[in-house]
């Protein structure tokens, strides 16, 4: 019986994982500098958390959640995103009592039952960032700047930052009505989905990805012309901070995001190199979600980026530091060597070195071939003659030079040698 992975779900193989770790470490370093520390959130939650948090009429909640009843009859859902969980944790752990902005990030798999295609998966990884507890537009700008700083550190160059303001609970209803009126005249030309969106949540029409609908939507009234003075001031301040720090951006008045919790600033980072699924990252302000879940009024700002999409864009050929070859390949020959090698490898590894060996214990030629293939820095040769003389042979695999090394002190000597090379 051959069982394959579920459609839209993929393995991240050992030869790719170094890239993932490298990106994750860089994110950790950059985010730490801005005061964001890691939080680990559960992979599944009560379904209500997502359906209320993300919005009942969003595609995610209507069509894409992996929801099931557990053995006690509770409806649970594999998380389609991290913000709702972050808000739950913020309230559950009374993080609001800290009186300072709470900044944290999370990393891990998310699950959405979408139609799989290039760059779109049913299990995908996100790094998400949330700053909770301030309405200051500096937070909006700072978090976007941090994201771009991260992109700079990992060598990502071709992307576009798009921003918009989605107004607030005070000014959005008026815009919603105006938009709905405009849409009415185009219903016959819009897709079937947009006809449903028009009824349930007309702003979603602006998010349609169908070419013809995008064209029609470009003629609809712009939300930025309807937002109240407070929202306008906030949006202008965010922009002036971005300009001050020379961050290029464009305003996309049709950017509405696929989740309902946003107000004020919303943003996306896209890349033309990604094809149809062109969003690397999306986020924005969500000022009412904490309160809706029973916490105190807490304005928040955050984003999440898709790791598969991001990693596919990074020019890893230019990044030398991610090469992960063993320091030493131990080549052993003869019966006596067999008993020594196990412990020798153990000692070298305990000494902090990365060590490989040939578990097949093949011929000298075949072991040297494997050493070459592993791209180790050195090969340590332990044969019968070496054991008798008490001196092993150390071969530098880069220049081919070979030297003798005393068995008794070989671990220390190799450690010094390798540390001097890195
Ligand atoms: P989102 O826009 O739904 O936002 O997802 C963020 C990113 O996750 C997208 O830009 C994309 O790169 C990646 N992504 C989404 N769906 C898929 C998929 N099916 N396959 C591969 N990658 C995907 C959120 O999730 C919000 N929680 C962001 C946020 C945090 N807002 C405030 N705080």
GROMACS .gro file of C-alpha atoms and ligand atoms in nm:
model
  455
    1UNK     CA    1   0.000   0.000   0.000
    2UNK     CA    2   0.144   0.336  -0.103
    3UNK     CA    3   0.012   0.636   0.085
    4UNK     CA    4   0.103   0.980  -0.040
    5UNK     CA    5   0.096   1.317   0.132
    6UNK     CA    6  -0.232   1.509   0.128
    7UNK     CA    7  -0.281   1.747  -0.168
    8UNK     CA    8  -0.138   2.090  -0.095
    9UNK     CA    9   0.076   1.959   0.190
   10UNK     CA   10   0.447   1.907   0.144
   11UNK     CA   11   0.758   1.781   0.315
   12UNK     CA   12   1.044   2.019   0.374
   13UNK     CA   13   1.340   1.798   0.300
   14UNK     CA   14   1.673   1.798   0.485
   15UNK     CA   15   1.851   1.972   0.195
   16UNK     CA   16   1.606   2.264   0.214
   17UNK     CA   17   1.587   2.293   0.590
   18UNK     CA   18   1.914   2.486   0.624
   19UNK     CA   19   1.758   2.766   0.422
   20UNK     CA   20   1.453   2.762   0.645
   21UNK     CA   21   1.662   2.771   0.963
   22UNK     CA   22   1.877   3.047   0.825
   23UNK     CA   23   1.573   3.263   0.742
   24UNK     CA   24   1.411   3.184   1.078
   25UNK     CA   25   1.732   3.277   1.265
   26UNK     CA   26   1.761   3.605   1.077
   27UNK     CA   27   1.397   3.684   1.159
   28UNK     CA   28   1.466   3.612   1.524
   29UNK     CA   29   1.774   3.837   1.525
   30UNK     CA   30   1.606   4.130   1.350
   31UNK     CA   31   1.279   4.105   1.543
   32UNK     CA   32   1.465   4.081   1.878
   33UNK     CA   33   1.640   4.409   1.797
   34UNK     CA   34   1.298   4.571   1.770
   35UNK     CA   35   1.184   4.417   2.099
   36UNK     CA   36   0.978   4.126   1.960
   37UNK     CA   37   1.021   3.790   2.134
   38UNK     CA   38   0.888   3.451   2.035
   39UNK     CA   39   0.560   3.311   2.159
   40UNK     CA   40   0.450   2.952   2.081
   41UNK     CA   41   0.080   2.924   2.020
   42UNK     CA   42  -0.129   2.609   1.981
   43UNK     CA   43  -0.193   2.466   1.639
   44UNK     CA   44  -0.561   2.416   1.709
   45UNK     CA   45  -0.818   2.621   1.893
   46UNK     CA   46  -1.190   2.633   1.953
   47UNK     CA   47  -1.360   2.700   1.618
   48UNK     CA   48  -1.541   3.007   1.756
   49UNK     CA   49  -1.211   3.186   1.806
   50UNK     CA   50  -1.145   3.189   1.432
   51UNK     CA   51  -1.500   3.225   1.303
   52UNK     CA   52  -1.562   3.531   1.522
   53UNK     CA   53  -1.209   3.667   1.502
   54UNK     CA   54  -1.150   3.642   1.128
   55UNK     CA   55  -1.511   3.714   1.029
   56UNK     CA   56  -1.804   3.485   0.944
   57UNK     CA   57  -1.826   3.610   0.583
   58UNK     CA   58  -1.458   3.575   0.493
   59UNK     CA   59  -1.342   3.305   0.251
   60UNK     CA   60  -1.126   3.157   0.526
   61UNK     CA   61  -1.418   3.099   0.762
   62UNK     CA   62  -1.676   3.013   0.496
   63UNK     CA   63  -1.473   2.768   0.291
   64UNK     CA   64  -1.122   2.707   0.409
   65UNK     CA   65  -1.109   2.594   0.770
   66UNK     CA   66  -1.013   2.244   0.878
   67UNK     CA   67  -1.280   2.203   1.143
   68UNK     CA   68  -1.375   1.886   1.326
   69UNK     CA   69  -1.549   1.767   1.635
   70UNK     CA   70  -1.316   1.621   1.895
   71UNK     CA   71  -1.399   1.320   2.110
   72UNK     CA   72  -1.577   1.533   2.368
   73UNK     CA   73  -1.799   1.691   2.103
   74UNK     CA   74  -1.613   2.024   2.099
   75UNK     CA   75  -1.574   2.194   1.760
   76UNK     CA   76  -1.206   2.264   1.703
   77UNK     CA   77  -1.015   2.408   1.407
   78UNK     CA   78  -0.659   2.378   1.281
   79UNK     CA   79  -0.540   2.738   1.288
   80UNK     CA   80  -0.574   2.916   0.954
   81UNK     CA   81  -0.374   3.213   1.093
   82UNK     CA   82  -0.213   3.327   1.417
   83UNK     CA   83  -0.363   3.663   1.511
   84UNK     CA   84  -0.679   3.527   1.674
   85UNK     CA   85  -0.469   3.291   1.890
   86UNK     CA   86  -0.231   3.573   1.978
   87UNK     CA   87  -0.525   3.783   2.096
   88UNK     CA   88  -0.666   3.492   2.298
   89UNK     CA   89  -0.327   3.436   2.464
   90UNK     CA   90  -0.288   3.811   2.532
   91UNK     CA   91  -0.618   3.810   2.721
   92UNK     CA   92  -0.579   3.469   2.885
   93UNK     CA   93  -0.237   3.557   3.028
   94UNK     CA   94  -0.345   3.911   3.120
   95UNK     CA   95  -0.058   4.052   2.918
   96UNK     CA   96  -0.241   4.387   2.921
   97UNK     CA   97  -0.147   4.435   3.287
   98UNK     CA   98   0.214   4.497   3.177
   99UNK     CA   99   0.117   4.855   3.081
  100UNK     CA  100   0.371   4.856   2.799
  101UNK     CA  101   0.327   4.757   2.436
  102UNK     CA  102   0.346   4.378   2.418
  103UNK     CA  103   0.549   4.270   2.117
  104UNK     CA  104   0.585   3.912   2.009
  105UNK     CA  105   0.623   3.690   1.707
  106UNK     CA  106   0.531   3.331   1.624
  107UNK     CA  107   0.632   3.083   1.362
  108UNK     CA  108   0.467   2.766   1.246
  109UNK     CA  109   0.224   2.589   1.018
  110UNK     CA  110  -0.118   2.727   0.926
  111UNK     CA  111  -0.396   2.534   0.753
  112UNK     CA  112  -0.638   2.652   0.486
  113UNK     CA  113  -0.841   2.434   0.255
  114UNK     CA  114  -0.760   2.632  -0.060
  115UNK     CA  115  -0.719   2.510  -0.416
  116UNK     CA  116  -0.350   2.415  -0.429
  117UNK     CA  117  -0.137   2.585  -0.694
  118UNK     CA  118   0.215   2.730  -0.721
  119UNK     CA  119   0.278   2.915  -0.393
  120UNK     CA  120  -0.057   2.814  -0.242
  121UNK     CA  121  -0.071   2.525  -0.001
  122UNK     CA  122  -0.314   2.370   0.243
  123UNK     CA  123  -0.046   2.356   0.509
  124UNK     CA  124   0.191   2.650   0.487
  125UNK     CA  125   0.424   2.825   0.727
  126UNK     CA  126   0.395   3.178   0.854
  127UNK     CA  127   0.608   3.405   1.066
  128UNK     CA  128   0.365   3.641   1.235
  129UNK     CA  129   0.435   3.952   1.437
  130UNK     CA  130   0.197   4.132   1.672
  131UNK     CA  131   0.237   4.458   1.869
  132UNK     CA  132  -0.043   4.504   2.119
  133UNK     CA  133  -0.129   4.811   2.322
  134UNK     CA  134  -0.065   5.126   2.122
  135UNK     CA  135  -0.255   5.336   1.874
  136UNK     CA  136   0.055   5.539   1.788
  137UNK     CA  137   0.115   5.549   1.409
  138UNK     CA  138   0.486   5.505   1.493
  139UNK     CA  139   0.403   5.141   1.568
  140UNK     CA  140   0.253   5.093   1.219
  141UNK     CA  141   0.558   5.249   1.057
  142UNK     CA  142   0.811   5.079   1.287
  143UNK     CA  143   0.669   4.730   1.229
  144UNK     CA  144   0.671   4.779   0.851
  145UNK     CA  145   1.026   4.916   0.871
  146UNK     CA  146   1.129   4.611   1.074
  147UNK     CA  147   0.983   4.385   0.806
  148UNK     CA  148   1.176   4.565   0.534
  149UNK     CA  149   1.493   4.554   0.746
  150UNK     CA  150   1.444   4.177   0.769
  151UNK     CA  151   1.402   4.156   0.389
  152UNK     CA  152   1.722   4.356   0.349
  153UNK     CA  153   1.915   4.123   0.583
  154UNK     CA  154   1.804   3.814   0.390
  155UNK     CA  155   1.880   3.972   0.053
  156UNK     CA  156   1.525   4.011  -0.079
  157UNK     CA  157   1.520   4.297  -0.327
  158UNK     CA  158   1.229   4.282  -0.571
  159UNK     CA  159   0.912   4.362  -0.384
  160UNK     CA  160   0.650   4.630  -0.346
  161UNK     CA  161   0.497   4.765  -0.025
  162UNK     CA  162   0.131   4.856  -0.076
  163UNK     CA  163  -0.062   5.038   0.193
  164UNK     CA  164  -0.418   5.156   0.245
  165UNK     CA  165  -0.645   5.283   0.519
  166UNK     CA  166  -0.958   5.083   0.591
  167UNK     CA  167  -1.111   5.353   0.810
  168UNK     CA  168  -1.273   5.270   1.142
  169UNK     CA  169  -1.611   5.163   1.279
  170UNK     CA  170  -1.726   5.524   1.261
  171UNK     CA  171  -1.648   5.603   0.897
  172UNK     CA  172  -1.652   5.264   0.724
  173UNK     CA  173  -2.032   5.207   0.731
  174UNK     CA  174  -2.086   5.517   0.515
  175UNK     CA  175  -1.825   5.401   0.266
  176UNK     CA  176  -1.977   5.055   0.266
  177UNK     CA  177  -2.312   5.197   0.161
  178UNK     CA  178  -2.159   5.419  -0.109
  179UNK     CA  179  -1.962   5.124  -0.245
  180UNK     CA  180  -2.266   4.900  -0.240
  181UNK     CA  181  -2.460   5.154  -0.448
  182UNK     CA  182  -2.181   5.167  -0.707
  183UNK     CA  183  -2.155   4.788  -0.722
  184UNK     CA  184  -2.531   4.760  -0.787
  185UNK     CA  185  -2.485   4.894  -1.141
  186UNK     CA  186  -2.222   4.630  -1.224
  187UNK     CA  187  -2.367   4.316  -1.073
  188UNK     CA  188  -2.433   4.149  -1.409
  189UNK     CA  189  -2.067   4.193  -1.512
  190UNK     CA  190  -1.916   4.080  -1.181
  191UNK     CA  191  -1.843   3.715  -1.102
  192UNK     CA  192  -2.083   3.495  -0.912
  193UNK     CA  193  -1.873   3.517  -0.596
  194UNK     CA  194  -1.875   3.895  -0.605
  195UNK     CA  195  -2.254   3.889  -0.632
  196UNK     CA  196  -2.262   3.698  -0.304
  197UNK     CA  197  -1.995   3.925  -0.153
  198UNK     CA  198  -2.207   4.226  -0.253
  199UNK     CA  199  -2.486   4.096  -0.031
  200UNK     CA  200  -2.278   3.987   0.265
  201UNK     CA  201  -1.971   4.209   0.273
  202UNK     CA  202  -1.936   4.447  -0.024
  203UNK     CA  203  -1.577   4.549   0.065
  204UNK     CA  204  -1.474   4.194  -0.026
  205UNK     CA  205  -1.560   4.273  -0.392
  206UNK     CA  206  -1.247   4.491  -0.396
  207UNK     CA  207  -1.042   4.184  -0.304
  208UNK     CA  208  -1.156   3.973  -0.603
  209UNK     CA  209  -0.865   3.831  -0.801
  210UNK     CA  210  -1.050   3.793  -1.134
  211UNK     CA  211  -0.900   4.021  -1.401
  212UNK     CA  212  -1.232   4.159  -1.526
  213UNK     CA  213  -1.359   4.227  -1.172
  214UNK     CA  214  -1.033   4.402  -1.081
  215UNK     CA  215  -1.084   4.632  -1.378
  216UNK     CA  216  -1.444   4.709  -1.281
  217UNK     CA  217  -1.344   4.760  -0.916
  218UNK     CA  218  -1.081   5.017  -1.018
  219UNK     CA  219  -1.371   5.250  -1.103
  220UNK     CA  220  -1.544   5.220  -0.764
  221UNK     CA  221  -1.527   5.498  -0.502
  222UNK     CA  222  -1.204   5.492  -0.300
  223UNK     CA  223  -1.220   5.431   0.073
  224UNK     CA  224  -0.946   5.688   0.133
  225UNK     CA  225  -1.189   5.957   0.011
  226UNK     CA  226  -1.441   5.857   0.280
  227UNK     CA  227  -1.238   5.801   0.595
  228UNK     CA  228  -1.291   6.036   0.890
  229UNK     CA  229  -1.043   6.302   0.998
  230UNK     CA  230  -0.896   6.086   1.272
  231UNK     CA  231  -0.829   5.802   1.028
  232UNK     CA  232  -0.690   6.046   0.773
  233UNK     CA  233  -0.446   6.195   1.030
  234UNK     CA  234  -0.333   5.848   1.133
  235UNK     CA  235  -0.277   5.740   0.774
  236UNK     CA  236  -0.092   6.058   0.685
  237UNK     CA  237   0.135   6.024   0.989
  238UNK     CA  238   0.220   5.664   0.897
  239UNK     CA  239   0.308   5.778   0.547
  240UNK     CA  240   0.521   6.067   0.664
  241UNK     CA  241   0.718   5.830   0.891
  242UNK     CA  242   0.774   5.591   0.600
  243UNK     CA  243   0.891   5.879   0.382
  244UNK     CA  244   1.120   6.006   0.658
  245UNK     CA  245   1.294   5.670   0.666
  246UNK     CA  246   1.305   5.649   0.285
  247UNK     CA  247   1.075   5.349   0.266
  248UNK     CA  248   0.919   5.330  -0.081
  249UNK     CA  249   0.550   5.243  -0.083
  250UNK     CA  250   0.245   5.281  -0.301
  251UNK     CA  251  -0.112   5.348  -0.192
  252UNK     CA  252  -0.351   5.082  -0.319
  253UNK     CA  253  -0.704   5.206  -0.240
  254UNK     CA  254  -0.850   4.864  -0.328
  255UNK     CA  255  -0.638   4.677  -0.073
  256UNK     CA  256  -0.890   4.540   0.177
  257UNK     CA  257  -0.725   4.216   0.303
  258UNK     CA  258  -0.901   3.883   0.338
  259UNK     CA  259  -0.969   3.903   0.711
  260UNK     CA  260  -1.233   4.122   0.874
  261UNK     CA  261  -1.053   4.248   1.184
  262UNK     CA  262  -0.860   4.533   1.026
  263UNK     CA  263  -0.916   4.905   1.069
  264UNK     CA  264  -0.691   5.203   0.983
  265UNK     CA  265  -0.365   5.091   0.819
  266UNK     CA  266  -0.364   4.775   0.608
  267UNK     CA  267  -0.067   4.665   0.402
  268UNK     CA  268   0.071   4.393   0.179
  269UNK     CA  269   0.412   4.319   0.036
  270UNK     CA  270   0.394   4.164  -0.309
  271UNK     CA  271   0.644   4.035  -0.559
  272UNK     CA  272   0.600   4.009  -0.935
  273UNK     CA  273   0.831   3.708  -0.933
  274UNK     CA  274   0.571   3.504  -0.745
  275UNK     CA  275   0.306   3.478  -1.019
  276UNK     CA  276  -0.063   3.464  -0.927
  277UNK     CA  277  -0.005   3.416  -0.553
  278UNK     CA  278   0.201   3.732  -0.530
  279UNK     CA  279   0.160   3.829  -0.162
  280UNK     CA  280   0.465   3.758   0.051
  281UNK     CA  281   0.322   3.930   0.353
  282UNK     CA  282   0.008   4.100   0.477
  283UNK     CA  283  -0.102   4.280   0.788
  284UNK     CA  284  -0.231   4.594   0.945
  285UNK     CA  285  -0.404   4.748   1.240
  286UNK     CA  286  -0.676   4.568   1.436
  287UNK     CA  287  -0.793   4.793   1.714
  288UNK     CA  288  -1.110   4.621   1.834
  289UNK     CA  289  -1.034   4.248   1.835
  290UNK     CA  290  -0.899   4.229   2.192
  291UNK     CA  291  -1.210   4.403   2.322
  292UNK     CA  292  -1.439   4.181   2.113
  293UNK     CA  293  -1.286   3.881   2.289
  294UNK     CA  294  -1.346   4.027   2.633
  295UNK     CA  295  -1.016   4.207   2.695
  296UNK     CA  296  -0.966   4.578   2.764
  297UNK     CA  297  -0.956   4.819   2.467
  298UNK     CA  298  -0.619   4.740   2.309
  299UNK     CA  299  -0.518   4.877   1.971
  300UNK     CA  300  -0.291   4.636   1.785
  301UNK     CA  301  -0.080   4.613   1.471
  302UNK     CA  302   0.077   4.308   1.308
  303UNK     CA  303   0.160   4.109   1.000
  304UNK     CA  304   0.230   3.757   0.884
  305UNK     CA  305   0.453   3.644   0.602
  306UNK     CA  306   0.435   3.322   0.405
  307UNK     CA  307   0.762   3.135   0.446
  308UNK     CA  308   0.731   2.913   0.136
  309UNK     CA  309   0.678   3.219  -0.083
  310UNK     CA  310   0.954   3.416   0.088
  311UNK     CA  311   1.210   3.136   0.072
  312UNK     CA  312   1.140   3.077  -0.298
  313UNK     CA  313   1.254   3.436  -0.363
  314UNK     CA  314   1.585   3.442  -0.176
  315UNK     CA  315   1.906   3.412  -0.381
  316UNK     CA  316   2.064   3.141  -0.165
  317UNK     CA  317   2.355   3.098  -0.409
  318UNK     CA  318   2.493   3.424  -0.275
  319UNK     CA  319   2.469   3.312   0.084
  320UNK     CA  320   2.780   3.119   0.181
  321UNK     CA  321   2.705   3.092   0.551
  322UNK     CA  322   2.423   2.845   0.503
  323UNK     CA  323   2.647   2.572   0.367
  324UNK     CA  324   2.640   2.301   0.626
  325UNK     CA  325   2.908   2.044   0.555
  326UNK     CA  326   3.066   1.822   0.816
  327UNK     CA  327   3.396   1.935   0.968
  328UNK     CA  328   3.538   1.585   0.962
  329UNK     CA  329   3.470   1.265   0.779
  330UNK     CA  330   3.622   0.972   0.967
  331UNK     CA  331   3.757   0.700   0.740
  332UNK     CA  332   3.830   0.373   0.917
  333UNK     CA  333   3.992   0.056   0.791
  334UNK     CA  334   4.030  -0.285   0.955
  335UNK     CA  335   3.880  -0.463   1.252
  336UNK     CA  336   4.074  -0.272   1.521
  337UNK     CA  337   3.964   0.062   1.377
  338UNK     CA  338   3.599  -0.037   1.399
  339UNK     CA  339   3.607  -0.048   1.776
  340UNK     CA  340   3.798   0.280   1.804
  341UNK     CA  341   3.596   0.478   1.553
  342UNK     CA  342   3.265   0.468   1.737
  343UNK     CA  343   3.415   0.632   2.044
  344UNK     CA  344   3.635   0.867   1.841
  345UNK     CA  345   3.335   1.001   1.649
  346UNK     CA  346   3.151   1.041   1.978
  347UNK     CA  347   3.441   1.240   2.131
  348UNK     CA  348   3.476   1.465   1.827
  349UNK     CA  349   3.103   1.539   1.828
  350UNK     CA  350   3.102   1.600   2.204
  351UNK     CA  351   3.387   1.843   2.138
  352UNK     CA  352   3.149   2.050   1.925
  353UNK     CA  353   3.253   1.929   1.579
  354UNK     CA  354   3.020   1.798   1.311
  355UNK     CA  355   3.134   1.454   1.213
  356UNK     CA  356   3.034   1.200   0.952
  357UNK     CA  357   3.152   0.845   0.894
  358UNK     CA  358   3.083   0.551   0.668
  359UNK     CA  359   2.845   0.314   0.842
  360UNK     CA  360   2.893   0.056   0.565
  361UNK     CA  361   3.265   0.043   0.651
  362UNK     CA  362   3.354  -0.001   0.283
  363UNK     CA  363   3.694   0.005   0.112
  364UNK     CA  364   3.936   0.297   0.154
  365UNK     CA  365   3.846   0.414  -0.196
  366UNK     CA  366   3.473   0.405  -0.136
  367UNK     CA  367   3.507   0.583   0.202
  368UNK     CA  368   3.722   0.857   0.049
  369UNK     CA  369   3.459   0.898  -0.223
  370UNK     CA  370   3.194   0.945   0.044
  371UNK     CA  371   3.418   1.191   0.230
  372UNK     CA  372   3.452   1.391  -0.092
  373UNK     CA  373   3.079   1.385  -0.153
  374UNK     CA  374   3.007   1.505   0.201
  375UNK     CA  375   3.228   1.811   0.126
  376UNK     CA  376   3.385   1.780   0.472
  377UNK     CA  377   3.677   2.008   0.554
  378UNK     CA  378   3.897   1.719   0.665
  379UNK     CA  379   3.912   1.341   0.643
  380UNK     CA  380   4.055   1.164   0.947
  381UNK     CA  381   4.204   0.833   0.845
  382UNK     CA  382   4.222   0.559   1.107
  383UNK     CA  383   4.369   0.240   0.961
  384UNK     CA  384   4.568  -0.051   1.104
  385UNK     CA  385   4.906   0.120   1.052
  386UNK     CA  386   4.775   0.437   1.216
  387UNK     CA  387   4.653   0.248   1.520
  388UNK     CA  388   4.987   0.070   1.555
  389UNK     CA  389   5.188   0.392   1.527
  390UNK     CA  390   4.951   0.595   1.746
  391UNK     CA  391   4.928   0.862   1.473
  392UNK     CA  392   4.618   0.917   1.259
  393UNK     CA  393   4.628   1.083   0.917
  394UNK     CA  394   4.444   1.409   0.872
  395UNK     CA  395   4.373   1.506   0.512
  396UNK     CA  396   4.274   1.859   0.421
  397UNK     CA  397   4.001   1.799   0.163
  398UNK     CA  398   4.040   2.145   0.010
  399UNK     CA  399   4.413   2.129  -0.080
  400UNK     CA  400   4.473   1.753  -0.048
  401UNK     CA  401   4.760   1.797   0.201
  402UNK     CA  402   4.797   1.520   0.456
  403UNK     CA  403   4.961   1.532   0.800
  404UNK     CA  404   5.008   1.306   1.100
  405UNK     CA  405   4.820   1.373   1.418
  406UNK     CA  406   4.879   1.203   1.753
  407UNK     CA  407   4.585   0.981   1.842
  408UNK     CA  408   4.588   1.079   2.210
  409UNK     CA  409   4.552   1.451   2.145
  410UNK     CA  410   4.368   1.440   1.813
  411UNK     CA  411   4.031   1.568   1.939
  412UNK     CA  412   4.186   1.881   2.092
  413UNK     CA  413   4.414   1.942   1.793
  414UNK     CA  414   4.135   1.908   1.538
  415UNK     CA  415   3.911   2.137   1.741
  416UNK     CA  416   4.181   2.408   1.744
  417UNK     CA  417   4.245   2.360   1.374
  418UNK     CA  418   3.880   2.386   1.275
  419UNK     CA  419   3.808   2.680   1.500
  420UNK     CA  420   4.100   2.867   1.344
  421UNK     CA  421   3.941   2.810   1.000
  422UNK     CA  422   3.596   2.942   1.075
  423LIG     P1  423  -0.287   3.663   0.542
  423LIG     O1  424  -0.275   3.770   0.440
  423LIG     O2  425  -0.405   3.577   0.537
  423LIG     O3  426  -0.273   3.735   0.683
  423LIG     O4  427  -0.159   3.569   0.533
  423LIG     C1  428  -0.029   3.623   0.539
  423LIG     C2  429   0.062   3.557   0.437
  423LIG     O5  430   0.057   3.414   0.449
  423LIG     C3  431   0.024   3.583   0.292
  423LIG     O6  432   0.072   3.708   0.247
  423LIG     C4  433   0.094   3.467   0.221
  423LIG     O7  434   0.232   3.497   0.199
  423LIG     C5  435   0.084   3.355   0.323
  423LIG     N1  436  -0.025   3.263   0.285
  423LIG     C6  437  -0.157   3.277   0.308
  423LIG     N2  438  -0.226   3.172   0.261
  423LIG     C7  439  -0.135   3.089   0.206
  423LIG     C8  440  -0.143   2.961   0.138
  423LIG     N3  441  -0.257   2.896   0.123
  423LIG     N4  442  -0.028   2.904   0.093
  423LIG     C9  443   0.092   2.968   0.111
  423LIG     N5  444   0.104   3.087   0.175
  423LIG    C10  445  -0.006   3.148   0.220
  423LIG    C11  446  -0.283   3.671   0.803
  423LIG     O8  447  -0.277   3.553   0.817
  423LIG    C12  448  -0.293   3.766   0.920
  423LIG     N6  449  -0.303   3.686   1.044
  423LIG    C13  450  -0.174   3.861   0.926
  423LIG    C14  451  -0.174   3.952   1.043
  423LIG    C15  452  -0.106   3.939   1.159
  423LIG     N7  453  -0.243   4.063   1.054
  423LIG    C16  454  -0.220   4.119   1.173
  423LIG     N8  455  -0.137   4.042   1.237
   0.00000   0.00000   0.00000
